mmCIF file of C-alpha atoms in Angstrom:
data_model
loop_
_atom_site.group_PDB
_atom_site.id
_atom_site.type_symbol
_atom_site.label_atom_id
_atom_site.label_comp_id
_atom_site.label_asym_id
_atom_site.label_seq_id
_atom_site.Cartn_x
_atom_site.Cartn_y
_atom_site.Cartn_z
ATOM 1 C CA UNK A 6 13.263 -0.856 -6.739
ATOM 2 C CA UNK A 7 14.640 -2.068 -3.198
ATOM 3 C CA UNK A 8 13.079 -5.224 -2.060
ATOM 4 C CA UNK A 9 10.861 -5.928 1.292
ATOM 5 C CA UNK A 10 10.559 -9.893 2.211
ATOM 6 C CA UNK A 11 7.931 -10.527 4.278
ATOM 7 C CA UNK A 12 7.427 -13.938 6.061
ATOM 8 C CA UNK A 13 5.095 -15.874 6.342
ATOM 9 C CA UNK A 14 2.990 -15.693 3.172
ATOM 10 C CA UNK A 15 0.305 -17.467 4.486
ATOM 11 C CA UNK A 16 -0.561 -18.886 8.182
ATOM 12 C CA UNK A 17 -3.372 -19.922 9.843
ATOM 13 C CA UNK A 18 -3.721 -20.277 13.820
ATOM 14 C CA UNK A 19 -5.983 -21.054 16.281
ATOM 15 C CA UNK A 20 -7.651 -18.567 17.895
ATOM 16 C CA UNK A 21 -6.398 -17.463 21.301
ATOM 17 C CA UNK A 22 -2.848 -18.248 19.715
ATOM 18 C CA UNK A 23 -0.382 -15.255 18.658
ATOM 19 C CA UNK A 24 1.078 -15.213 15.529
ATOM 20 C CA UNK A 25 4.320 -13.179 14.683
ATOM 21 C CA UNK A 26 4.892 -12.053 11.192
ATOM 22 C CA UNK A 27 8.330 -11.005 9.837
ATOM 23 C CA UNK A 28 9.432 -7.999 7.570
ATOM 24 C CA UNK A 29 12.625 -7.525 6.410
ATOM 25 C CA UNK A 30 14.483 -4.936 3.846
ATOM 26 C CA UNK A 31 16.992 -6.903 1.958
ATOM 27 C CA UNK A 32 19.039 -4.532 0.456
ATOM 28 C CA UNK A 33 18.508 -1.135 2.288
ATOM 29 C CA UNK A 34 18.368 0.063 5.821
ATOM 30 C CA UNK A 35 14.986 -0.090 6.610
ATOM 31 C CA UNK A 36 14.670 3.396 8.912
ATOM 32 C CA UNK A 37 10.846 3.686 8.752
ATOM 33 C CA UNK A 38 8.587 0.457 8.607
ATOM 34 C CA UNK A 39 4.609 0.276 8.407
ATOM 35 C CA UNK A 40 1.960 -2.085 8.548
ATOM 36 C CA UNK A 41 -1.364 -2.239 7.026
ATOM 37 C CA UNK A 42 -4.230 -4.140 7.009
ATOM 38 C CA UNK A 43 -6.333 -4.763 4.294
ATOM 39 C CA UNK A 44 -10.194 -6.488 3.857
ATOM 40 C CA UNK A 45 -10.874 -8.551 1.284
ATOM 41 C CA UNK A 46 -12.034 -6.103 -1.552
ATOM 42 C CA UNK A 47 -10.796 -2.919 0.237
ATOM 43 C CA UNK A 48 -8.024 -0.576 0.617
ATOM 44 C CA UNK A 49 -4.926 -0.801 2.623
ATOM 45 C CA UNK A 50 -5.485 0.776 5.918
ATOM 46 C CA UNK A 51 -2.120 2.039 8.283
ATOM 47 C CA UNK A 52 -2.206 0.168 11.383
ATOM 48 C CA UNK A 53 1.400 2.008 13.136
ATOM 49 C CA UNK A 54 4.636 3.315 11.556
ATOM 50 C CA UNK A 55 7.687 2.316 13.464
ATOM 51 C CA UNK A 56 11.276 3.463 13.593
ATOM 52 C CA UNK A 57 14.137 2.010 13.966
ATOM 53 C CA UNK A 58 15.182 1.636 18.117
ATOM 54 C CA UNK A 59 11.858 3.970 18.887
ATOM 55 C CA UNK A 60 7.987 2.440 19.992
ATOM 56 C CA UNK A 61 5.500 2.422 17.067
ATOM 57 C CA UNK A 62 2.980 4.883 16.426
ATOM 58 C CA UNK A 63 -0.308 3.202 16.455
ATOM 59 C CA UNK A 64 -3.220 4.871 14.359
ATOM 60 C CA UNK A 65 -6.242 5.675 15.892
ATOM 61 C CA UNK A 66 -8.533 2.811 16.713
ATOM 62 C CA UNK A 67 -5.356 0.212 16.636
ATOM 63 C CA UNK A 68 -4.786 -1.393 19.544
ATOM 64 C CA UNK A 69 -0.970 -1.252 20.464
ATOM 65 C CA UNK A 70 -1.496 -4.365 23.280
ATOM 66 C CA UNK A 71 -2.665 -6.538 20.549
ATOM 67 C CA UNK A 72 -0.958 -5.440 17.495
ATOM 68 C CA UNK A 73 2.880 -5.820 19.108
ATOM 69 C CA UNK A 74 4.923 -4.148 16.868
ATOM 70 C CA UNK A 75 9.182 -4.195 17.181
ATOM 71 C CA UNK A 76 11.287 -2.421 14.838
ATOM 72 C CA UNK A 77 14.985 -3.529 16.839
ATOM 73 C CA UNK A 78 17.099 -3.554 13.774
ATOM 74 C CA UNK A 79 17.538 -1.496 10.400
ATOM 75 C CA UNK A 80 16.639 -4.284 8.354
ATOM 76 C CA UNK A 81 13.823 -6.373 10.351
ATOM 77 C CA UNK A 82 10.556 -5.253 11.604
ATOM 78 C CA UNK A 83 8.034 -7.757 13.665
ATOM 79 C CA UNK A 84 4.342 -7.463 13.766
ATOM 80 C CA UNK A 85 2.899 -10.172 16.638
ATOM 81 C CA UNK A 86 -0.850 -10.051 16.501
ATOM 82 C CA UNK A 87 -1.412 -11.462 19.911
ATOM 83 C CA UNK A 88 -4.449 -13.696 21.484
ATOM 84 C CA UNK A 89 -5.685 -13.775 17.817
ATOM 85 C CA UNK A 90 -9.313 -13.952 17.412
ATOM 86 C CA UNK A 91 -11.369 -14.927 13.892
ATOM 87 C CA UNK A 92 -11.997 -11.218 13.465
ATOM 88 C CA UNK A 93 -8.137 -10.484 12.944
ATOM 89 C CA UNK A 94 -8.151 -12.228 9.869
ATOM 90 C CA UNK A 95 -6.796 -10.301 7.644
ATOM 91 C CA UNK A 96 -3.815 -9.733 4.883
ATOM 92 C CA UNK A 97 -1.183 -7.882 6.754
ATOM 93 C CA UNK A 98 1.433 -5.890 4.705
ATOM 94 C CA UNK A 99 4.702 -3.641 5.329
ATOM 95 C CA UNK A 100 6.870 -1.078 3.521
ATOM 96 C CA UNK A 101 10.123 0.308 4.253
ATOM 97 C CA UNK A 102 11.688 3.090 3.398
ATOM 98 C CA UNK A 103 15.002 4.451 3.883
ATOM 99 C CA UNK A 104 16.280 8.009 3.855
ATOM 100 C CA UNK A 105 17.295 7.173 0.204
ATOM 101 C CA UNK A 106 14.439 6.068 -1.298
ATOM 102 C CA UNK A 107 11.704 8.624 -1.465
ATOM 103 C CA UNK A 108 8.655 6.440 -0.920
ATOM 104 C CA UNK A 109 8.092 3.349 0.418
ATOM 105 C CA UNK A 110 8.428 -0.336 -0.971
ATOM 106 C CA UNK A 111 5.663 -2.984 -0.154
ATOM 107 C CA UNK A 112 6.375 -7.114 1.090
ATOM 108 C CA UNK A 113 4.523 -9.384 -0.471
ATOM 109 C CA UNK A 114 1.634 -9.536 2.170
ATOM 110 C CA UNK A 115 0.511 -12.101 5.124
ATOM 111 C CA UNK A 116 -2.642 -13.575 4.281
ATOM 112 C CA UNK A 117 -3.707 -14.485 8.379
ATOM 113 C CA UNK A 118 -6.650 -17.278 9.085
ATOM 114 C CA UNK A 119 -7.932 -17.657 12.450
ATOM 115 C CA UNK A 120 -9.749 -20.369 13.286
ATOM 116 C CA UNK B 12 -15.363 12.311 3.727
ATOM 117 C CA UNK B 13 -12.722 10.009 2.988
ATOM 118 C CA UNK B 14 -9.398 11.708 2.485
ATOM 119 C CA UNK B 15 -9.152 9.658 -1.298
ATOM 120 C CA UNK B 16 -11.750 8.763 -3.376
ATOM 121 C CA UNK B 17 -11.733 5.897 -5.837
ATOM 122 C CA UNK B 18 -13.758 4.501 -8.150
ATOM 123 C CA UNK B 19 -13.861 0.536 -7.275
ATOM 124 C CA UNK B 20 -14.972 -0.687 -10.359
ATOM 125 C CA UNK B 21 -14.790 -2.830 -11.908
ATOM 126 C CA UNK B 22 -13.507 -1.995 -15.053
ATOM 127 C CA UNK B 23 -13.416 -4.547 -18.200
ATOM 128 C CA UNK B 24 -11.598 -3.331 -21.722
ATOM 129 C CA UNK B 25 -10.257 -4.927 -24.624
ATOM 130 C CA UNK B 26 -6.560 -5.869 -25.142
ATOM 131 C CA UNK B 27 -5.387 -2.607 -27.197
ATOM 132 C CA UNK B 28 -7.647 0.053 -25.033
ATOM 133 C CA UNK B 29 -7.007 2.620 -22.923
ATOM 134 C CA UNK B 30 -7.340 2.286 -19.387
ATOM 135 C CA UNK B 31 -8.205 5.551 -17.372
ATOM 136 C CA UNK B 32 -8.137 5.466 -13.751
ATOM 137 C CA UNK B 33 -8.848 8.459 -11.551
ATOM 138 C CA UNK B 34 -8.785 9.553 -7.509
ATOM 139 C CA UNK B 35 -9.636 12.979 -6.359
ATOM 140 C CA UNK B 36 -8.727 14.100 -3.081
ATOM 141 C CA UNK B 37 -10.121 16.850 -0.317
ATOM 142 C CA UNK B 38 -6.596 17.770 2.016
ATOM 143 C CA UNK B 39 -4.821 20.654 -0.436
ATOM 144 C CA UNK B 40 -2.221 19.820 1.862
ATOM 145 C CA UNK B 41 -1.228 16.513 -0.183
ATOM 146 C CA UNK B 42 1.288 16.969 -2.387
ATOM 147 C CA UNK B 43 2.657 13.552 -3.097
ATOM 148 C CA UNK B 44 0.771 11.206 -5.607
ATOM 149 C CA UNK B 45 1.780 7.901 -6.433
ATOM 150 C CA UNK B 46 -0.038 4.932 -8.232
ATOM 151 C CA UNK B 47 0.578 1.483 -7.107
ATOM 152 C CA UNK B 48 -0.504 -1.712 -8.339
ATOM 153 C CA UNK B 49 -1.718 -5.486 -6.825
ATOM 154 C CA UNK B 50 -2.207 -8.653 -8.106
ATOM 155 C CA UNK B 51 -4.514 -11.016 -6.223
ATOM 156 C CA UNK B 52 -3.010 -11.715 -2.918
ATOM 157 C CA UNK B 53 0.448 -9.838 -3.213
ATOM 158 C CA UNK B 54 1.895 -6.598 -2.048
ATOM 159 C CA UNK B 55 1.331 -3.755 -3.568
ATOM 160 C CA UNK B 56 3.967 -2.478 -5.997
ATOM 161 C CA UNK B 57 5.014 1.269 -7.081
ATOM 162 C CA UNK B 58 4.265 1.674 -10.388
ATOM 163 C CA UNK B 59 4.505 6.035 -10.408
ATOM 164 C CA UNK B 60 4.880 8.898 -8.461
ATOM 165 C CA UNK B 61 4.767 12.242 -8.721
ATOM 166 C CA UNK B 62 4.667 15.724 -6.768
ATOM 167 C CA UNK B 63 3.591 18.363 -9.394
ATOM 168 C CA UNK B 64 0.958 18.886 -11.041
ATOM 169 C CA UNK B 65 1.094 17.826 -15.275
ATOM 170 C CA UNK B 66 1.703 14.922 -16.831
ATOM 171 C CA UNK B 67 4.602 12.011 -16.092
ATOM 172 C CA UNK B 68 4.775 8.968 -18.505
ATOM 173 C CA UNK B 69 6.825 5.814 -18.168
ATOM 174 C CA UNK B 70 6.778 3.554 -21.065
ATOM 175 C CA UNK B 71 2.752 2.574 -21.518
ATOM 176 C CA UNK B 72 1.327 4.208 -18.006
ATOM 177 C CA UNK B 73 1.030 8.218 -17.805
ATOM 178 C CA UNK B 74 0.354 10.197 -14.434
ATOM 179 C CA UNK B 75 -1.612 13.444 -14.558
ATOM 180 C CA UNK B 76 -2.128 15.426 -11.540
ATOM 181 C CA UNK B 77 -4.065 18.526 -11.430
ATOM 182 C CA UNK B 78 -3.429 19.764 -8.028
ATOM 183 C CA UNK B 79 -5.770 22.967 -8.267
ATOM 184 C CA UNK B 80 -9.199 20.435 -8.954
ATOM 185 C CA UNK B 81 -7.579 17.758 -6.593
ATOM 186 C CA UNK B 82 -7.182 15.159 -9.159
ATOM 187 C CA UNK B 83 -5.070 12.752 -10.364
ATOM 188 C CA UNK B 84 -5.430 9.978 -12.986
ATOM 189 C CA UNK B 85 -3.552 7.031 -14.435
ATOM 190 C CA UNK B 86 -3.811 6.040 -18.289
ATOM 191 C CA UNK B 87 -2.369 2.739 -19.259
ATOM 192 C CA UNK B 88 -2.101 2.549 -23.287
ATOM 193 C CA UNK B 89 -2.088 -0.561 -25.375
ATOM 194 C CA UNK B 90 -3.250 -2.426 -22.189
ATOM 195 C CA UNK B 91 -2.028 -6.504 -22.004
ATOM 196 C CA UNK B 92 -4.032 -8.700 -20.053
ATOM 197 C CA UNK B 93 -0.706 -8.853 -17.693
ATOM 198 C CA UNK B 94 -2.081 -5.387 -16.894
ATOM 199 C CA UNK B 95 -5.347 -6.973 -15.227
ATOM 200 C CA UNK B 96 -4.942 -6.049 -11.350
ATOM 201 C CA UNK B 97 -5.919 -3.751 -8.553
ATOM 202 C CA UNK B 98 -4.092 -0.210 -9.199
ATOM 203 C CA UNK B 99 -4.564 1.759 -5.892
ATOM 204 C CA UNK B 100 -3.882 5.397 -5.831
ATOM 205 C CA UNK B 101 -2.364 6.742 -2.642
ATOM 206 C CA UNK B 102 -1.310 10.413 -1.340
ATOM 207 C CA UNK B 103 0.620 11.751 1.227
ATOM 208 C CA UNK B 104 1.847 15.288 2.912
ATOM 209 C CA UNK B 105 5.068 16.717 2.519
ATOM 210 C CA UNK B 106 6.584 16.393 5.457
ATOM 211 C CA UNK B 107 4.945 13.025 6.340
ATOM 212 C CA UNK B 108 5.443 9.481 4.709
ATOM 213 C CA UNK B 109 2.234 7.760 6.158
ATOM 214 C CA UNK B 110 0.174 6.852 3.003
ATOM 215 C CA UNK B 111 -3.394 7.341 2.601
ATOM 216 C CA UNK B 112 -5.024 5.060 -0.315
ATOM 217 C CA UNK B 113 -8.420 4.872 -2.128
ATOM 218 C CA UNK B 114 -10.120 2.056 -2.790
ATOM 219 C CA UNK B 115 -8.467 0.526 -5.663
ATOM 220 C CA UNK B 116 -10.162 -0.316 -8.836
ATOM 221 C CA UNK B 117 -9.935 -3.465 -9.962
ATOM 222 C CA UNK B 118 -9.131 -3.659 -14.016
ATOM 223 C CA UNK B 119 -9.661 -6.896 -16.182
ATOM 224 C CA UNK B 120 -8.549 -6.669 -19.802
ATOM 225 C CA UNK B 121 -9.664 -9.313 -22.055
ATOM 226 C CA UNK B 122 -7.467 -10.869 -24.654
#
């Protein structure tokens, strides 16, 4: 299948810091990106999908002035969780897809500390 | 009601066994089924999909769907301990590619 980097694996911050976290299709044109969130024991939950050159779509409940999300290239989508707080800890994870592929592929997941 | 419903677990078999996993589902309008799977602290990766209802098999794992009970299941035969992981069962619409997932169950086999 096509392959999604995502960067960094790991980071932790202080809180009232922001923390930008990279996703990036390596070998396919990444037209639709999304990120999830997911709890420790639970199930991935859709924060926004973003398009390429268009503003996310933010799911109910997500707040778009927090979760900055920038989708500027076919191959690179940004999530910047800003003025992080303890509570946003969290593993983040994208997909991409392209118009090729009929479902997504996954990154490897952000696993975000805030202390 | 959740839109996918999931079993957690967790599940414990034998090396050899069959591993059943199962989701149902409430929205007829889902029509997409895929099965994904996650080791501790990684993405999630794409192990099946499928859009009709029967059977689809890929080396040891089989799909079923059974779109009229809104059901779906995953059996993994001759199951390796490098099968022990999270499989996740997620669901979409047609004309959307936003994913909605259940719970996961989380399946140890023992060598």
């Amino acid at each position: 299948g096509a392959v999604v980097s995502q960067h960094p694996s790991r980071v932790i911050c202080k809180s009232g810091t922001s923390v930008k976290i990279e996703c990036r299709s390596l070998d396919f044109q990444a037209t639709t990106m999304f990120w999830y969130r997911q709890f420790p024991k639970k199930s991935l939950m859709l924060m926004a999908t973003s398009n390429e050159g268009s503003k996310a779509t933010y799911e109910q409940g997500v707040e778009k002035d927090k979760f900055l999300i920038n989708h500027a290239s076919l191959t690179l989508s940004t999530l910047t969780v800003t003025s992080a707080h303890p509570e946003d800890s969290s593993f983040y994870i994208c997909s991409a897809r392209d118009t090729l592929n009929t479902e997504a592929f996954f990154g490897q997941g952000t696993r975000l500390t805030v202390v | 009601q959740k839109e996918v419903e999931q079993d957690p677990g967790p599940l414990s078999v034998p090396e050899g066994a069959i591993v059943s996993l199962n989701c149902t589902y409430s929205n007829s309008a889902f029509q997409y089924f895929m099965w994904y799977r996650q080791y501790s602290r990684k993405g999630p990766e794409l192990l099946m999909y499928t859009y009709s209802s029967g059977n689809k098999e890929d080396g040891r794992f089989t799909a079923q769907v059974d779109k009229s009970s809104k059901y779906i299941s995953l059996f993994i035969r001759d199951s390796q301990p490098s099968d022990s992981a999270t499989y996740l069962c997620a669901i979409r619409q047609s004309n959307d590619y936003k994913l909605s997932f259940g719970a996961g169950t989380t399946v140890t086999v023992r060598a």
